[in-house]
Short mmCIF file of N, CA and C and ligand atoms in Angstrom, two decimals:
data_model
loop_
_atom_site.label_atom_id
_atom_site.label_comp_id
_atom_site.label_asym_id
_atom_site.label_seq_id
_atom_site.Cartn_x
_atom_site.Cartn_y
_atom_site.Cartn_z
N MET A 1 -2.32 9.93 -15.21
CA MET A 1 -2.96 9.14 -14.15
C MET A 1 -2.25 9.39 -12.82
N THR A 2 -3.02 9.77 -11.83
CA THR A 2 -2.46 9.98 -10.49
C THR A 2 -2.34 8.64 -9.77
N VAL A 3 -1.26 8.48 -9.05
CA VAL A 3 -1.06 7.27 -8.27
C VAL A 3 -1.12 7.62 -6.79
N GLN A 4 -1.99 6.90 -6.08
CA GLN A 4 -2.16 7.18 -4.65
C GLN A 4 -1.94 5.92 -3.84
N CYS A 5 -1.31 6.07 -2.70
CA CYS A 5 -1.15 4.94 -1.78
C CYS A 5 -2.49 4.66 -1.12
N CYS A 6 -2.92 3.41 -1.15
CA CYS A 6 -4.24 3.07 -0.61
C CYS A 6 -4.23 3.01 0.92
N VAL A 7 -3.05 3.05 1.53
CA VAL A 7 -2.97 2.98 2.99
C VAL A 7 -2.86 4.37 3.60
N CYS A 8 -1.81 5.11 3.23
CA CYS A 8 -1.58 6.41 3.87
C CYS A 8 -2.11 7.57 3.03
N LYS A 9 -2.65 7.27 1.84
CA LYS A 9 -3.30 8.26 0.96
C LYS A 9 -2.33 9.30 0.39
N LYS A 10 -1.04 8.99 0.42
CA LYS A 10 -0.10 9.93 -0.18
C LYS A 10 -0.15 9.82 -1.69
N ILE A 11 0.19 10.91 -2.35
CA ILE A 11 0.17 10.99 -3.81
C ILE A 11 1.60 10.95 -4.33
N LYS A 12 1.80 10.19 -5.40
CA LYS A 12 3.13 10.10 -5.97
C LYS A 12 3.40 11.25 -6.92
N HIS A 13 4.50 11.98 -6.65
CA HIS A 13 4.95 13.04 -7.54
C HIS A 13 6.36 12.70 -7.97
N GLU A 14 6.48 12.23 -9.21
CA GLU A 14 7.76 11.77 -9.71
C GLU A 14 8.31 10.71 -8.77
N ASP A 15 9.39 10.99 -8.04
CA ASP A 15 9.95 9.94 -7.18
C ASP A 15 9.63 10.12 -5.71
N SER A 16 8.79 11.09 -5.39
CA SER A 16 8.50 11.31 -3.97
C SER A 16 7.00 11.16 -3.70
N TRP A 17 6.68 10.83 -2.46
CA TRP A 17 5.29 10.64 -2.04
C TRP A 17 4.94 11.74 -1.06
N THR A 18 3.88 12.47 -1.35
CA THR A 18 3.52 13.59 -0.50
C THR A 18 2.03 13.54 -0.17
N LYS A 19 1.71 14.11 0.99
CA LYS A 19 0.31 14.29 1.35
C LYS A 19 -0.22 15.46 0.55
N ALA A 20 -1.06 15.17 -0.41
CA ALA A 20 -1.58 16.25 -1.26
C ALA A 20 -3.06 16.01 -1.51
N GLN A 21 -3.74 17.07 -1.87
CA GLN A 21 -5.15 16.97 -2.22
C GLN A 21 -5.28 16.40 -3.62
N LEU A 22 -6.20 15.49 -3.80
CA LEU A 22 -6.42 14.93 -5.13
C LEU A 22 -7.16 15.95 -6.00
N GLU A 23 -6.63 16.19 -7.18
CA GLU A 23 -7.30 17.12 -8.07
C GLU A 23 -8.43 16.43 -8.84
N ARG A 24 -8.16 15.20 -9.28
CA ARG A 24 -9.18 14.44 -10.03
C ARG A 24 -9.32 13.06 -9.40
N PRO A 25 -10.14 12.96 -8.36
CA PRO A 25 -10.23 11.69 -7.62
C PRO A 25 -10.66 10.50 -8.47
N HIS A 26 -11.32 10.74 -9.60
CA HIS A 26 -11.79 9.63 -10.43
C HIS A 26 -10.69 9.10 -11.35
N GLU A 27 -9.55 9.79 -11.37
CA GLU A 27 -8.44 9.34 -12.22
C GLU A 27 -7.27 8.87 -11.37
N VAL A 28 -7.60 8.05 -10.38
CA VAL A 28 -6.57 7.62 -9.42
C VAL A 28 -6.34 6.13 -9.54
N SER A 29 -5.07 5.78 -9.55
CA SER A 29 -4.70 4.38 -9.49
C SER A 29 -4.14 4.11 -8.10
N HIS A 30 -4.72 3.12 -7.42
CA HIS A 30 -4.28 2.85 -6.05
C HIS A 30 -3.18 1.81 -6.00
N THR A 31 -2.19 2.12 -5.19
CA THR A 31 -1.07 1.21 -5.01
C THR A 31 -0.51 1.41 -3.61
N TYR A 32 0.65 0.84 -3.34
CA TYR A 32 1.31 1.07 -2.06
C TYR A 32 2.52 1.95 -2.28
N CYS A 33 2.74 2.92 -1.39
CA CYS A 33 3.99 3.64 -1.41
C CYS A 33 5.06 2.72 -0.80
N PRO A 34 6.34 3.02 -0.99
CA PRO A 34 7.38 2.10 -0.51
C PRO A 34 7.27 1.79 0.98
N VAL A 35 6.90 2.78 1.78
CA VAL A 35 6.80 2.59 3.23
C VAL A 35 5.67 1.61 3.56
N CYS A 36 4.50 1.83 2.97
CA CYS A 36 3.35 0.97 3.26
C CYS A 36 3.52 -0.40 2.62
N LEU A 37 4.24 -0.48 1.51
CA LEU A 37 4.49 -1.77 0.89
C LEU A 37 5.29 -2.64 1.85
N ARG A 38 6.33 -2.06 2.43
CA ARG A 38 7.15 -2.81 3.37
C ARG A 38 6.33 -3.19 4.61
N ALA A 39 5.51 -2.26 5.08
CA ALA A 39 4.70 -2.52 6.27
C ALA A 39 3.70 -3.64 5.98
N SER A 40 3.09 -3.61 4.81
CA SER A 40 2.08 -4.63 4.50
C SER A 40 2.74 -5.99 4.28
N GLU A 41 3.95 -5.99 3.71
CA GLU A 41 4.66 -7.25 3.54
C GLU A 41 5.00 -7.86 4.89
N ALA A 42 5.44 -7.00 5.81
CA ALA A 42 5.76 -7.47 7.16
C ALA A 42 4.51 -8.00 7.85
N ALA A 43 3.40 -7.28 7.70
CA ALA A 43 2.15 -7.71 8.32
C ALA A 43 1.69 -9.03 7.73
N MET A 44 1.85 -9.19 6.41
CA MET A 44 1.44 -10.44 5.77
C MET A 44 2.30 -11.60 6.24
N ALA A 45 3.60 -11.34 6.41
CA ALA A 45 4.50 -12.39 6.89
C ALA A 45 4.09 -12.83 8.29
N VAL A 46 3.73 -11.87 9.13
CA VAL A 46 3.29 -12.19 10.49
C VAL A 46 2.01 -13.01 10.45
N GLU A 47 1.06 -12.59 9.58
CA GLU A 47 -0.20 -13.32 9.46
C GLU A 47 0.03 -14.76 9.00
N ARG A 48 0.97 -14.92 8.06
CA ARG A 48 1.29 -16.26 7.58
C ARG A 48 1.83 -17.13 8.71
N LEU A 49 2.74 -16.55 9.51
CA LEU A 49 3.31 -17.29 10.63
C LEU A 49 2.22 -17.68 11.61
N LYS A 50 1.31 -16.74 11.90
CA LYS A 50 0.20 -17.02 12.82
C LYS A 50 -0.68 -18.14 12.27
N ALA A 51 -1.00 -18.07 10.97
CA ALA A 51 -1.86 -19.07 10.35
C ALA A 51 -1.20 -20.44 10.40
N ASN A 52 0.09 -20.47 10.15
CA ASN A 52 0.81 -21.75 10.20
C ASN A 52 0.82 -22.32 11.61
N ALA A 53 0.95 -21.44 12.60
CA ALA A 53 0.99 -21.90 13.98
C ALA A 53 -0.37 -22.41 14.42
N ALA A 54 -1.45 -21.74 13.93
CA ALA A 54 -2.80 -22.11 14.33
C ALA A 54 -3.27 -23.37 13.61
N HIS A 55 -2.80 -23.54 12.38
CA HIS A 55 -3.23 -24.69 11.57
C HIS A 55 -2.01 -25.42 11.04
N PRO A 56 -1.34 -26.16 11.88
CA PRO A 56 -0.14 -26.84 11.40
C PRO A 56 -0.47 -27.86 10.31
N VAL A 57 0.40 -27.94 9.35
CA VAL A 57 0.20 -28.89 8.26
C VAL A 57 0.51 -30.29 8.78
N ILE A 58 -0.43 -31.20 8.63
CA ILE A 58 -0.21 -32.56 9.08
C ILE A 58 0.41 -33.37 7.93
N ALA A 59 1.61 -33.79 8.14
CA ALA A 59 2.32 -34.53 7.10
C ALA A 59 1.93 -35.99 7.08
ZN1 ZN B 1 1.57 4.66 2.01
#
């Protein structure tokens, strides 16, 4: 099973992520590469902060 990053479309080869052509596009499992995982976590944290600021919880 080929593993591809759903953000930057890099393909995982053992422990490295490279821009490569997919040989069998129907046998792809989508995930995040380490770089995009960190980026998406940071983006989600920012979105959470924005949501909290826009909709403060009324105690
Ligand atoms: Zn990526």
